[in-house]
């Protein structure tokens, strides 16, 4: 639920109904509904057209069935996908979309890095999606936005969606003729064959985000939905070392089985199944990968390893080292511009300066290695470069319990713009003493020109100790205003105290009196409460910020007030875009909970006070491992889904 409602608002509406002609008001409301419907129709139509164009460009699907209802076509593809396309003009405020001569998307006049056309037998996997939203850099006017990954959006500089921009819809004509669904874009006609009953849809159990993970060296199989007639041919294409074959089939079959035995060594490939009928071929594909107990082995095999949204492989990052029990005794520190695969616990002996990048990966997905960072041991972002990549960590336990200060910081006076600070699937233990302890902190104003563009804390467990000392996770210095352009993503994490009765004082993000873009979503806080004089977040939210689906449980003793956000007094927090919604608190201590501390920077019309719930949202708790399982009422809806 949203918290942008108030009794005053409803009272004002009541006065409006008394004071004005209701016919005029109804006309205004109808006009507003029409404008909203028009915007929604424009967005829906453009995204539908992009999906149709994707199929036409791929050239590996056929249409098995279609229907027409008025101006709307409903198409069933050979892989079971259903698409719709509505004919007719719906406004004239579309962004310009084109394809370059060498096959790349050209959006709003700018050639992108994303391919629109297949190359060397590989499908183009990116289909841009669009939305209309306010542009904060253009006085809040409505602009077109584009996304290439479905989650990250970028405003189109030439994409004004209000008034007229003279850009026609992407698809200006469709028709079914001579066995083809013809799509006309500009002067170019793209064709999708219409072949009734020609189907090819892979059904592989256990797909996660489109990836099929299987054991190496073990025979396995998946089924393919088909609708075979006499003369149909079924083929499977996979690398030779995957030993793939199709089961026997005949006319009338509605499914076939593909059996394969992948190599024992780490391997990844795309498996393509084709059904050919006459001159037409329908195909479907899945990406498959063998299960591995070693990221180092995957790296050596040339496979990709993802840390956040960054892809690591031996081609882009060739300098790598494997730290095992055999060489751990001689290992003292990490060297910049290197990838480390860590297979045993190590204790660092000095700070580490990062020039371009430092990438740390726990080698085994099943067993965590610990990197111990004692007093004075930290990662220092210190580069003379104009730009750099940054620090990326995956799957490790980073133990700072003996460190009474920050574990990472900006150092030096350069103006390097680092791209990333990423902690992915890590256990992070912060120190038992010291009032400057933090995961990342800038302790002085000497770094006023350097910055980090993107902070990502995802699926991590933060073990925090000693309730008498304030703990910070990300702490910026207010003199360094370069972080106003940063993006801070804190998602799906668990922040927990050392035991059931301890309550810990936390500042999750500190950027005092500065604008901050943050996405704090689906986190679980267990006996972790906001700093009593400030809040979880100390800063001014931008209109793109999000605080949603978080859950707090406090079973300990606490006497100070609890605030989610502490903004600078009289700061402006736009209420039309900043989303503060669906956050739940369980707390029987009797303290006062607010979204915004006092009235500092509070959006208008927000219901600020929070009424804590009683009891517990968990069915089980484990303070040793940091495992807190939510009940079915909240599981999958609020808090972290880590188990």
Coordinates of C-alpha atoms in Angstrom, one line a residue:
X1 CA 0.0 0.0 0.0
X2 CA 1.1 3.6 -0.6
X3 CA 1.4 6.2 2.2
X4 CA 0.5 9.3 0.2
X5 CA -2.9 9.8 1.6
X6 CA -4.3 12.0 4.3
X7 CA -7.5 13.2 5.9
X8 CA -6.7 16.7 4.7
X9 CA -6.6 15.6 1.1
X10 CA -10.0 13.9 1.4
X11 CA -11.4 17.0 3.1
X12 CA -10.2 19.2 0.3
X13 CA -11.8 16.9 -2.2
X14 CA -15.0 17.1 -0.3
X15 CA -14.9 20.9 -0.5
X16 CA -14.3 20.7 -4.2
X17 CA -17.4 18.7 -4.7
X18 CA -19.5 21.2 -2.8
X19 CA -18.0 24.3 -4.4
X20 CA -17.9 23.5 -8.1
X21 CA -20.2 22.2 -10.8
X22 CA -20.1 18.4 -10.7
X23 CA -20.7 18.2 -14.5
X24 CA -17.5 20.1 -15.1
X25 CA -15.6 18.0 -12.6
X26 CA -16.8 14.8 -14.2
X27 CA -15.7 16.1 -17.6
X28 CA -12.2 16.9 -16.2
X29 CA -12.0 13.5 -14.6
X30 CA -13.1 11.8 -17.9
X31 CA -10.5 13.9 -19.8
X32 CA -7.8 12.8 -17.3
X33 CA -8.8 9.2 -17.7
X34 CA -8.7 9.5 -21.5
X35 CA -5.2 11.0 -21.3
X36 CA -4.0 8.2 -19.0
X37 CA -5.6 5.6 -21.2
X38 CA -3.9 7.2 -24.3
X39 CA -0.5 7.1 -22.6
X40 CA -1.0 3.5 -21.6
X41 CA -2.1 2.6 -25.1
X42 CA 0.9 4.2 -26.6
X43 CA 3.3 2.4 -24.3
X44 CA 1.5 -0.9 -24.8
X45 CA 1.4 -0.6 -28.6
X46 CA 5.1 0.3 -28.9
X47 CA 6.2 -2.6 -26.7
X48 CA 3.9 -5.0 -28.7
X49 CA 5.4 -3.7 -31.9
X50 CA 8.9 -4.3 -30.6
X51 CA 8.0 -7.9 -29.7
X52 CA 6.6 -8.5 -33.2
X53 CA 9.8 -7.0 -34.7
X54 CA 11.9 -9.2 -32.5
X55 CA 10.2 -12.3 -34.0
X56 CA 10.5 -11.0 -37.5
X57 CA 14.2 -10.3 -37.1
X58 CA 15.1 -13.6 -35.4
X59 CA 13.6 -15.5 -38.3
X60 CA 13.3 -18.8 -36.3
X61 CA 9.6 -18.7 -35.4
X62 CA 6.5 -19.3 -37.4
X63 CA 2.9 -18.3 -36.6
X64 CA 0.8 -21.4 -35.9
X65 CA -2.5 -19.6 -35.4
X66 CA -3.8 -16.1 -35.5
X67 CA -7.1 -14.2 -34.9
X68 CA -8.4 -10.7 -35.6
X69 CA -10.7 -8.8 -33.3
X70 CA -11.4 -5.4 -34.7
X71 CA -7.9 -3.8 -35.1
X72 CA -6.2 -6.3 -32.8
X73 CA -4.2 -9.3 -34.0
X74 CA -3.5 -12.2 -31.6
X75 CA -0.7 -14.4 -32.8
X76 CA 0.3 -17.8 -31.5
X77 CA 4.0 -18.6 -32.3
X78 CA 5.5 -22.0 -32.9
X79 CA 7.2 -22.0 -29.4
X80 CA 3.8 -21.3 -27.7
X81 CA 4.4 -17.6 -27.1
X82 CA 1.3 -15.4 -27.6
X83 CA 1.7 -11.8 -29.0
X84 CA -0.8 -9.1 -29.7
X85 CA -0.7 -6.1 -32.0
X86 CA -3.3 -3.4 -32.3
X87 CA -3.8 -1.5 -35.6
X88 CA -4.7 2.2 -35.7
X89 CA -3.2 5.5 -34.7
X90 CA -2.8 6.1 -31.0
X91 CA -1.2 9.5 -30.8
X92 CA 1.9 10.7 -32.7
X93 CA 4.4 10.9 -29.9
X94 CA 6.6 7.9 -30.5
X95 CA 10.4 7.9 -30.2
X96 CA 12.2 7.2 -33.4
X97 CA 13.4 3.6 -33.7
X98 CA 15.6 2.3 -36.5
X99 CA 18.2 -0.4 -37.3
X100 CA 21.6 0.6 -38.5
X101 CA 23.1 -0.9 -41.7
X102 CA 25.3 -3.2 -39.6
X103 CA 22.4 -4.5 -37.5
X104 CA 22.3 -2.4 -34.3
X105 CA 19.4 -0.6 -32.7
X106 CA 19.2 3.1 -33.3
X107 CA 17.0 4.6 -30.6
X108 CA 16.0 8.3 -30.7
X109 CA 18.7 8.9 -33.3
X110 CA 21.5 7.3 -31.3
X111 CA 23.1 4.0 -32.3
X112 CA 23.3 1.7 -29.4
X113 CA 25.6 -1.2 -28.5
X114 CA 22.8 -3.7 -28.8
X115 CA 22.3 -5.8 -31.9
X116 CA 18.8 -6.0 -33.5
X117 CA 19.7 -8.6 -36.1
X118 CA 21.2 -12.0 -35.6
X119 CA 24.9 -12.5 -36.5
X120 CA 26.9 -15.6 -37.1
X121 CA 24.0 -17.8 -36.2
X122 CA 23.4 -16.2 -32.8
X123 CA 20.0 -14.6 -32.2
X124 CA 20.0 -10.9 -31.1
X125 CA 18.8 -11.3 -27.5
X126 CA 18.0 -7.7 -26.7
X127 CA 14.6 -6.2 -27.4
X128 CA 14.3 -2.7 -26.1
X129 CA 11.2 -1.9 -24.0
X130 CA 9.7 1.5 -23.4
X131 CA 7.7 3.5 -20.9
X132 CA 6.5 7.1 -20.5
X133 CA 7.4 8.9 -17.3
X134 CA 8.4 12.3 -15.9
X135 CA 11.9 13.6 -16.8
X136 CA 13.3 15.3 -13.7
X137 CA 15.8 17.2 -15.8
X138 CA 13.0 18.7 -18.0
X139 CA 10.8 20.2 -15.3
X140 CA 8.9 17.0 -14.9
X141 CA 7.6 16.8 -18.4
X142 CA 6.6 13.4 -19.7
X143 CA 9.4 11.6 -21.8
X144 CA 9.9 8.2 -23.3
X145 CA 12.3 6.0 -21.4
X146 CA 14.1 2.9 -22.7
X147 CA 15.3 -0.3 -21.0
X148 CA 17.6 -2.9 -22.5
X149 CA 17.5 -5.3 -19.5
X150 CA 13.9 -4.9 -18.2
X151 CA 15.0 -3.2 -15.0
X152 CA 17.3 -0.3 -15.7
X153 CA 15.7 2.7 -17.5
X154 CA 17.2 5.6 -19.3
X155 CA 15.4 8.7 -20.5
X156 CA 15.6 9.5 -24.2
X157 CA 17.0 13.0 -24.7
X158 CA 14.9 13.5 -27.8
X159 CA 11.9 11.6 -26.5
X160 CA 9.4 14.2 -25.4
X161 CA 6.1 12.4 -25.1
X162 CA 4.0 15.5 -24.7
X163 CA 2.7 17.5 -27.7
X164 CA 3.9 16.4 -31.1
X165 CA 7.3 15.1 -32.2
X166 CA 6.3 14.0 -35.7
X167 CA 7.6 10.4 -35.2
X168 CA 5.1 7.9 -36.6
X169 CA 4.4 4.5 -34.9
X170 CA 7.1 1.9 -35.4
X171 CA 4.9 -0.4 -37.5
X172 CA 2.8 1.4 -40.1
X173 CA 1.1 -1.6 -41.7
X174 CA 0.5 -5.3 -41.1
X175 CA -1.3 -7.8 -43.3
X176 CA -1.6 -11.5 -43.8
X177 CA -0.9 -12.4 -47.4
X178 CA 0.3 -15.5 -49.3
X179 CA 1.1 -17.4 -46.2
X180 CA 3.0 -14.7 -44.4
X181 CA 2.3 -12.1 -41.7
X182 CA 3.8 -9.0 -43.3
X183 CA 5.1 -6.2 -41.0
X184 CA 6.0 -2.9 -42.7
X185 CA 8.4 -0.6 -40.9
X186 CA 9.1 2.5 -42.9
X187 CA 9.7 1.1 -46.4
X188 CA 11.0 -2.3 -45.2
X189 CA 8.7 -5.3 -45.1
X190 CA 9.5 -8.1 -42.7
X191 CA 7.8 -11.5 -43.0
X192 CA 6.8 -14.1 -40.5
X193 CA 5.6 -17.4 -42.0
X194 CA 2.1 -18.5 -41.1
X195 CA 2.2 -22.3 -40.9
X196 CA -0.8 -23.9 -39.2
X197 CA 0.2 -26.5 -36.6
X198 CA 3.9 -26.1 -36.9
X199 CA 5.2 -26.2 -33.3
X200 CA 8.5 -26.4 -31.6
X201 CA 8.5 -25.5 -27.8
X202 CA 11.2 -26.8 -25.5
X203 CA 10.1 -28.0 -22.0
X204 CA 13.1 -28.4 -19.7
X205 CA 12.5 -28.8 -16.0
X206 CA 14.6 -26.7 -13.6
X207 CA 15.2 -23.6 -15.7
X208 CA 16.3 -20.6 -13.6
X209 CA 16.3 -17.3 -15.4
X210 CA 16.4 -19.1 -18.7
X211 CA 19.4 -21.3 -17.8
X212 CA 19.3 -25.1 -17.6
X213 CA 21.9 -26.4 -15.1
X214 CA 22.7 -30.1 -15.3
X215 CA 25.4 -32.5 -14.1
X216 CA 28.5 -33.0 -16.2
X217 CA 29.0 -36.4 -17.7
X218 CA 25.5 -37.6 -16.8
X219 CA 22.9 -38.4 -19.5
X220 CA 19.8 -36.2 -19.2
X221 CA 16.9 -35.2 -21.4
X222 CA 14.1 -32.7 -22.1
X223 CA 10.9 -32.8 -24.1
X224 CA 9.9 -30.7 -27.1
X225 CA 6.2 -30.0 -27.9
X226 CA 5.6 -30.6 -31.6
X227 CA 2.7 -31.4 -33.9
X228 CA 4.3 -33.6 -36.6
X229 CA 2.9 -34.5 -40.0
X230 CA 4.3 -36.6 -42.8
X231 CA 7.6 -35.3 -44.0
X232 CA 8.4 -33.2 -40.9
X233 CA 12.1 -33.3 -39.8
X234 CA 13.3 -32.7 -36.2
X235 CA 16.9 -31.8 -35.5
X236 CA 19.0 -30.8 -32.5
X237 CA 22.0 -28.6 -32.7
X238 CA 24.6 -28.6 -29.9
X239 CA 28.4 -28.8 -29.6
X240 CA 29.8 -32.2 -30.4
X241 CA 31.0 -32.8 -26.9
X242 CA 27.5 -32.5 -25.6
X243 CA 26.4 -35.7 -27.5
X244 CA 22.8 -34.6 -28.2
X245 CA 20.3 -36.7 -30.2
X246 CA 16.5 -36.7 -30.9
X247 CA 14.4 -39.7 -30.0
X248 CA 12.6 -41.6 -32.8
X249 CA 9.4 -39.8 -34.0
X250 CA 6.7 -40.2 -36.5
X251 CA 3.7 -38.3 -38.0
X252 CA 1.1 -37.5 -35.3
X253 CA 3.6 -37.1 -32.5
X254 CA 2.9 -34.3 -30.1
X255 CA 6.3 -34.4 -28.3
X256 CA 9.8 -35.7 -28.9
X257 CA 12.6 -36.2 -26.5
X258 CA 16.1 -34.8 -26.8
X259 CA 18.8 -36.8 -24.9
X260 CA 22.3 -35.4 -24.2
X261 CA 25.4 -36.2 -22.2
X262 CA 27.4 -33.1 -21.5
X263 CA 31.2 -33.1 -20.9
X264 CA 32.6 -33.7 -17.4
X265 CA 34.5 -30.5 -17.4
X266 CA 32.7 -27.1 -17.0
X267 CA 30.9 -26.2 -20.2
X268 CA 28.1 -24.0 -21.4
X269 CA 26.3 -23.9 -24.7
X270 CA 23.0 -23.1 -26.5
X271 CA 20.9 -26.0 -27.5
X272 CA 18.7 -25.4 -30.6
X273 CA 15.9 -27.7 -31.7
X274 CA 14.4 -27.3 -35.2
X275 CA 11.2 -28.6 -36.8
X276 CA 11.2 -28.3 -40.6
X277 CA 8.1 -28.6 -42.7
X278 CA 8.7 -28.0 -46.4
X279 CA 10.4 -24.6 -46.8
X280 CA 9.5 -23.5 -43.3
X281 CA 11.4 -24.1 -40.1
X282 CA 10.4 -23.4 -36.5
X283 CA 12.9 -23.5 -33.7
X284 CA 13.4 -23.0 -30.0
X285 CA 16.5 -22.9 -27.8
X286 CA 17.8 -23.0 -24.3
X287 CA 21.1 -22.1 -22.7
X288 CA 22.6 -25.0 -20.8
X289 CA 25.5 -25.2 -18.3
X290 CA 27.1 -28.1 -16.4
X291 CA 27.1 -28.0 -12.6
X292 CA 30.5 -27.1 -11.3
X293 CA 32.0 -27.0 -7.8
X294 CA 34.8 -24.6 -8.8
X295 CA 34.5 -21.1 -10.3
X296 CA 38.2 -21.2 -11.0
X297 CA 37.6 -24.2 -13.3
X298 CA 34.7 -22.3 -15.0
X299 CA 37.0 -19.3 -15.5
X300 CA 39.7 -21.5 -17.0
X301 CA 37.1 -23.1 -19.3
X302 CA 36.3 -19.6 -20.6
X303 CA 32.8 -19.4 -19.0
X304 CA 31.2 -16.2 -17.8
X305 CA 30.8 -15.5 -14.0
X306 CA 28.4 -12.8 -13.0
X307 CA 28.9 -10.5 -10.1
X308 CA 25.9 -8.2 -9.9
X309 CA 25.4 -7.2 -13.5
X310 CA 29.1 -7.5 -14.4
X311 CA 30.4 -10.4 -16.4
X312 CA 33.8 -11.8 -15.5
X313 CA 35.7 -14.1 -17.8
X314 CA 39.4 -14.9 -18.8
X315 CA 39.1 -13.0 -22.0
X316 CA 38.2 -9.6 -20.5
X317 CA 40.1 -10.2 -17.2
X318 CA 43.1 -12.3 -18.1
X319 CA 45.2 -11.8 -15.0
X320 CA 43.9 -14.2 -12.3
X321 CA 45.3 -16.1 -9.4
X322 CA 44.0 -19.2 -7.5
X323 CA 44.5 -19.1 -3.7
X324 CA 44.4 -22.6 -2.1
X325 CA 45.7 -24.2 1.0
X326 CA 49.0 -24.9 -0.8
X327 CA 49.9 -21.2 -1.3
X328 CA 47.8 -19.4 1.3
X329 CA 50.6 -19.3 3.8
X330 CA 52.7 -17.1 1.5
X331 CA 49.7 -14.8 0.6
X332 CA 49.6 -11.4 2.4
X333 CA 47.6 -9.0 0.3
X334 CA 45.6 -8.5 -2.9
X335 CA 47.2 -6.8 -5.8
X336 CA 45.3 -4.3 -7.9
X337 CA 44.0 -5.1 -11.4
X338 CA 43.7 -8.8 -10.7
X339 CA 41.0 -11.5 -10.3
X340 CA 41.4 -13.8 -7.2
X341 CA 39.6 -17.1 -6.8
X342 CA 39.8 -18.0 -3.1
X343 CA 39.6 -21.6 -1.9
X344 CA 40.7 -21.3 1.7
X345 CA 40.6 -18.9 4.7
X346 CA 43.1 -16.1 4.5
X347 CA 44.2 -13.2 6.8
X348 CA 45.3 -10.0 5.2
X349 CA 48.3 -8.1 6.5
X350 CA 48.0 -4.7 4.9
X351 CA 45.6 -2.3 3.1
X352 CA 45.0 -2.8 -0.6
X353 CA 45.0 0.1 -3.2
X354 CA 42.7 -0.3 -6.2
X355 CA 43.9 1.4 -9.4
X356 CA 41.5 -0.1 -12.0
X357 CA 39.8 -3.1 -10.4
X358 CA 40.0 -5.8 -7.7
X359 CA 37.8 -8.8 -8.1
X360 CA 37.4 -11.4 -5.3
X361 CA 35.5 -14.6 -6.0
X362 CA 34.8 -17.5 -3.5
X363 CA 35.9 -20.6 -5.5
X364 CA 33.4 -23.1 -4.2
X365 CA 29.6 -22.4 -4.5
X366 CA 29.1 -24.9 -1.6
X367 CA 31.8 -23.7 0.9
X368 CA 32.6 -20.1 1.8
X369 CA 36.2 -18.9 2.2
X370 CA 36.8 -16.2 4.8
X371 CA 38.9 -13.1 4.2
X372 CA 39.9 -11.7 7.6
X373 CA 40.5 -8.0 7.7
X374 CA 42.0 -7.0 11.0
X375 CA 42.8 -3.5 12.4
X376 CA 44.0 -1.1 9.7
X377 CA 43.3 -3.5 6.8
X378 CA 41.0 -2.1 4.2
X379 CA 40.4 -1.6 0.4
X380 CA 41.4 1.8 -0.8
X381 CA 39.9 3.2 -4.0
X382 CA 43.0 5.2 -5.0
X383 CA 43.6 5.8 -8.7
X384 CA 45.2 8.3 -11.0
X385 CA 43.0 7.1 -13.9
X386 CA 40.0 9.2 -15.2
X387 CA 37.8 6.1 -14.9
X388 CA 38.1 2.7 -13.4
X389 CA 36.1 -0.4 -12.7
X390 CA 36.2 -0.8 -8.9
X391 CA 35.8 -3.5 -6.3
X392 CA 33.7 -6.6 -6.9
X393 CA 33.2 -9.5 -4.4
X394 CA 31.2 -12.7 -4.7
X395 CA 30.4 -15.5 -2.3
X396 CA 32.9 -14.6 0.4
X397 CA 32.8 -14.2 4.2
X398 CA 34.5 -10.8 4.8
X399 CA 35.3 -10.8 8.5
X400 CA 35.9 -7.3 10.0
X401 CA 35.2 -8.2 13.6
X402 CA 38.7 -7.3 14.6
X403 CA 38.6 -4.0 12.7
X404 CA 37.3 -0.9 14.5
X405 CA 37.2 1.2 11.4
X406 CA 35.9 1.1 7.8
X407 CA 36.6 -1.9 5.5
X408 CA 36.9 0.3 2.4
X409 CA 37.3 3.9 1.5
X410 CA 38.3 6.5 -1.1
X411 CA 41.9 7.5 -0.6
X412 CA 44.0 10.2 -2.3
X413 CA 42.9 13.4 -4.0
X414 CA 42.4 12.2 -7.6
X415 CA 39.1 12.6 -9.5
X416 CA 38.8 9.0 -10.7
X417 CA 35.2 7.9 -11.4
X418 CA 35.0 4.2 -10.4
X419 CA 32.1 2.2 -11.9
X420 CA 31.3 -0.3 -9.1
X421 CA 31.3 -1.3 -5.5
X422 CA 29.6 -4.7 -5.5
X423 CA 29.0 -7.2 -2.7
X424 CA 27.1 -10.2 -4.1
X425 CA 26.1 -13.2 -1.9
X426 CA 28.6 -12.3 0.8
X427 CA 28.6 -12.6 4.6
X428 CA 29.9 -9.4 6.0
X429 CA 30.9 -9.1 9.7
X430 CA 31.5 -5.6 11.1
X431 CA 33.7 -4.8 14.1
X432 CA 33.0 -5.1 17.8
X433 CA 34.4 -1.7 18.7
X434 CA 35.1 1.7 17.3
X435 CA 32.6 4.4 16.4
X436 CA 33.8 4.6 12.7
X437 CA 33.1 1.0 11.7
X438 CA 31.5 0.7 8.3
X439 CA 31.6 -1.4 5.2
X440 CA 32.4 1.8 3.2
X441 CA 33.2 5.2 4.6
X442 CA 34.8 8.5 3.7
X443 CA 36.2 10.0 6.9
X444 CA 37.4 13.3 5.6
X445 CA 36.8 15.9 2.9
X446 CA 40.1 15.3 1.0
X447 CA 38.3 13.1 -1.6
X448 CA 35.9 15.8 -2.9
X449 CA 36.3 14.9 -6.6
X450 CA 36.4 11.1 -6.7
X451 CA 33.3 8.9 -6.8
X452 CA 31.8 5.5 -7.3
X453 CA 28.8 5.4 -9.8
X454 CA 27.1 2.2 -8.5
X455 CA 26.9 0.6 -5.1
X456 CA 25.3 -2.9 -5.1
X457 CA 24.7 -4.9 -1.9
X458 CA 22.7 -7.9 -3.0
X459 CA 21.8 -11.1 -1.2
X460 CA 24.3 -10.5 1.6
X461 CA 24.1 -11.3 5.3
X462 CA 25.4 -8.5 7.6
X463 CA 26.4 -9.8 11.0
X464 CA 26.6 -6.8 13.4
X465 CA 27.7 -6.8 17.0
X466 CA 27.9 -4.6 20.1
X467 CA 24.8 -2.6 20.6
X468 CA 26.5 0.3 22.4
X469 CA 28.4 1.5 19.2
X470 CA 26.7 3.0 16.2
X471 CA 27.2 0.9 13.0
X472 CA 27.2 2.3 9.4
X473 CA 27.1 0.4 6.2
X474 CA 27.7 3.1 3.6
X475 CA 28.9 6.4 4.8
X476 CA 29.6 9.4 2.4
X477 CA 31.2 12.6 3.4
X478 CA 28.9 15.6 2.8
X479 CA 31.7 17.7 1.2
X480 CA 32.0 15.2 -1.6
X481 CA 29.0 16.0 -3.7
X482 CA 30.0 13.6 -6.6
X483 CA 27.9 10.9 -4.9
X484 CA 24.7 12.8 -5.8
X485 CA 25.1 11.0 -9.2
X486 CA 25.6 7.6 -7.7
X487 CA 23.1 4.8 -7.6
X488 CA 22.8 2.8 -4.4
X489 CA 21.1 -0.6 -4.6
X490 CA 20.5 -2.4 -1.3
X491 CA 18.3 -5.4 -2.1
X492 CA 17.5 -8.9 -0.6
X493 CA 19.9 -8.6 2.3
X494 CA 19.6 -9.7 5.9
X495 CA 21.0 -7.4 8.7
X496 CA 21.0 -9.1 12.0
X497 CA 22.4 -8.8 15.6
X498 CA 24.5 -11.4 17.4
X499 CA 21.7 -12.8 19.5
X500 CA 18.0 -12.7 20.4
X501 CA 18.2 -10.0 23.1
X502 CA 20.7 -7.6 21.5
X503 CA 19.4 -4.6 19.6
X504 CA 21.9 -2.7 17.4
X505 CA 21.9 0.9 16.2
X506 CA 22.3 1.1 12.4
X507 CA 22.8 3.9 9.8
X508 CA 22.3 2.0 6.6
X509 CA 23.2 4.9 4.3
X510 CA 24.6 8.3 5.3
X511 CA 24.9 11.3 3.0
X512 CA 24.1 14.1 5.3
X513 CA 22.0 16.9 3.7
X514 CA 22.7 15.7 0.2
X515 CA 20.5 14.3 -2.6
X516 CA 20.7 10.5 -2.7
X517 CA 19.3 8.0 -5.2
X518 CA 18.7 4.7 -3.4
X519 CA 16.8 1.5 -4.0
X520 CA 16.3 -0.2 -0.6
X521 CA 14.0 -3.1 -1.3
X522 CA 13.2 -6.6 0.1
X523 CA 15.6 -6.5 3.1
X524 CA 15.2 -8.1 6.5
X525 CA 16.3 -6.3 9.7
X526 CA 16.5 -8.5 12.8
X527 CA 17.1 -6.7 16.0
X528 CA 18.6 -3.9 13.9
X529 CA 16.9 -0.5 14.4
X530 CA 17.7 3.0 13.0
X531 CA 20.0 5.3 14.9
X532 CA 17.9 7.1 17.4
X533 CA 18.9 10.6 16.4
X534 CA 18.8 10.1 12.7
X535 CA 17.5 7.1 10.7
X536 CA 18.3 4.1 8.5
X537 CA 18.9 6.6 5.7
X538 CA 20.4 10.0 6.4
X539 CA 20.0 12.1 3.3
X540 CA 17.5 13.6 0.9
X541 CA 15.8 11.1 -1.4
X542 CA 15.7 11.9 -5.1
X543 CA 12.5 11.5 -7.0
X544 CA 13.8 8.1 -8.3
X545 CA 14.4 6.6 -4.9
X546 CA 12.6 3.5 -3.6
X547 CA 12.0 2.2 -0.1
X548 CA 9.7 -0.8 -0.3
X549 CA 8.9 -4.4 0.8
X550 CA 11.4 -4.3 3.8
X551 CA 10.6 -6.0 7.0
X552 CA 11.9 -5.2 10.5
X553 CA 11.7 -7.3 13.7
X554 CA 13.0 -6.0 17.0
X555 CA 12.8 -8.4 20.0
X556 CA 15.2 -6.5 22.2
X557 CA 15.1 -3.5 24.4
X558 CA 15.2 -0.1 22.7
X559 CA 14.3 3.4 24.0
X560 CA 15.1 5.8 21.2
X561 CA 12.8 6.9 18.4
X562 CA 13.1 5.0 15.1
X563 CA 13.0 6.7 11.7
X564 CA 13.5 5.2 8.2
X565 CA 14.7 8.5 6.6
X566 CA 16.3 11.6 8.1
X567 CA 16.4 14.5 5.6
X568 CA 17.8 17.9 5.9
X569 CA 15.3 20.4 7.4
X570 CA 13.2 22.1 4.7
X571 CA 14.7 19.7 2.1
X572 CA 12.3 18.9 -0.8
X573 CA 11.4 15.3 -1.3
X574 CA 9.2 14.9 -4.4
X575 CA 6.2 12.9 -3.5
X576 CA 5.0 12.0 -7.0
X577 CA 8.0 9.8 -7.7
X578 CA 9.7 8.9 -4.5
X579 CA 8.2 5.5 -3.5
X580 CA 7.9 4.7 0.2
X581 CA 5.5 1.8 0.4
X582 CA 4.8 -1.6 1.9
X583 CA 7.4 -1.6 4.7
X584 CA 6.5 -3.6 7.8
X585 CA 7.7 -3.3 11.4
X586 CA 7.4 -5.8 14.2
X587 CA 8.4 -4.2 17.5
X588 CA 7.0 -4.6 21.0
X589 CA 9.4 -2.1 22.7
X590 CA 6.9 0.7 22.5
X591 CA 9.2 3.1 20.7
X592 CA 7.9 5.6 18.1
X593 CA 8.4 4.6 14.5
X594 CA 8.2 7.2 11.6
X595 CA 9.1 7.1 7.9
X596 CA 10.6 10.6 8.1
X597 CA 12.2 12.0 11.2
X598 CA 9.9 14.9 12.3
X599 CA 8.9 16.9 9.3
X600 CA 12.4 17.1 7.8
X601 CA 12.2 16.8 4.1
X602 CA 8.9 14.9 4.3
X603 CA 6.8 14.6 1.1
X604 CA 3.4 16.2 1.3
X605 CA 0.4 14.0 2.1
X606 CA 2.5 11.1 3.5
X607 CA 1.1 9.1 6.4
X608 CA 4.3 9.3 8.4
X609 CA 3.6 7.4 11.6
X610 CA 4.0 3.6 11.6
X611 CA 2.1 1.3 13.9
X612 CA 4.4 -1.7 14.7
X613 CA 2.9 -5.1 14.7
X614 CA 3.1 -7.6 17.5
X615 CA 4.7 -11.0 17.5
X616 CA 7.1 -12.3 14.9
X617 CA 7.0 -12.8 11.1
X618 CA 9.4 -15.8 11.3
X619 CA 8.7 -19.5 11.5
X620 CA 12.4 -20.1 12.4
X621 CA 15.4 -18.0 13.4
X622 CA 19.1 -18.8 13.6
X623 CA 21.4 -16.0 14.8
X624 CA 24.5 -18.1 14.3
X625 CA 24.1 -18.5 10.5
X626 CA 21.9 -15.4 10.0
X627 CA 19.0 -17.5 8.6
X628 CA 15.5 -16.1 9.3
X629 CA 12.7 -17.9 7.5
X630 CA 9.5 -15.8 7.1
X631 CA 6.1 -17.3 7.5
X632 CA 3.9 -17.9 4.4
X633 CA 2.1 -14.6 5.1
X634 CA 5.2 -12.6 4.3
X635 CA 7.5 -15.0 2.4
X636 CA 8.0 -14.0 -1.2
X637 CA 6.3 -10.7 -0.5
X638 CA 8.5 -8.9 2.0
X639 CA 12.0 -9.1 3.2
X640 CA 14.9 -11.3 1.9
X641 CA 14.2 -14.6 0.3
X642 CA 17.5 -16.1 1.3
X643 CA 17.3 -19.4 3.2

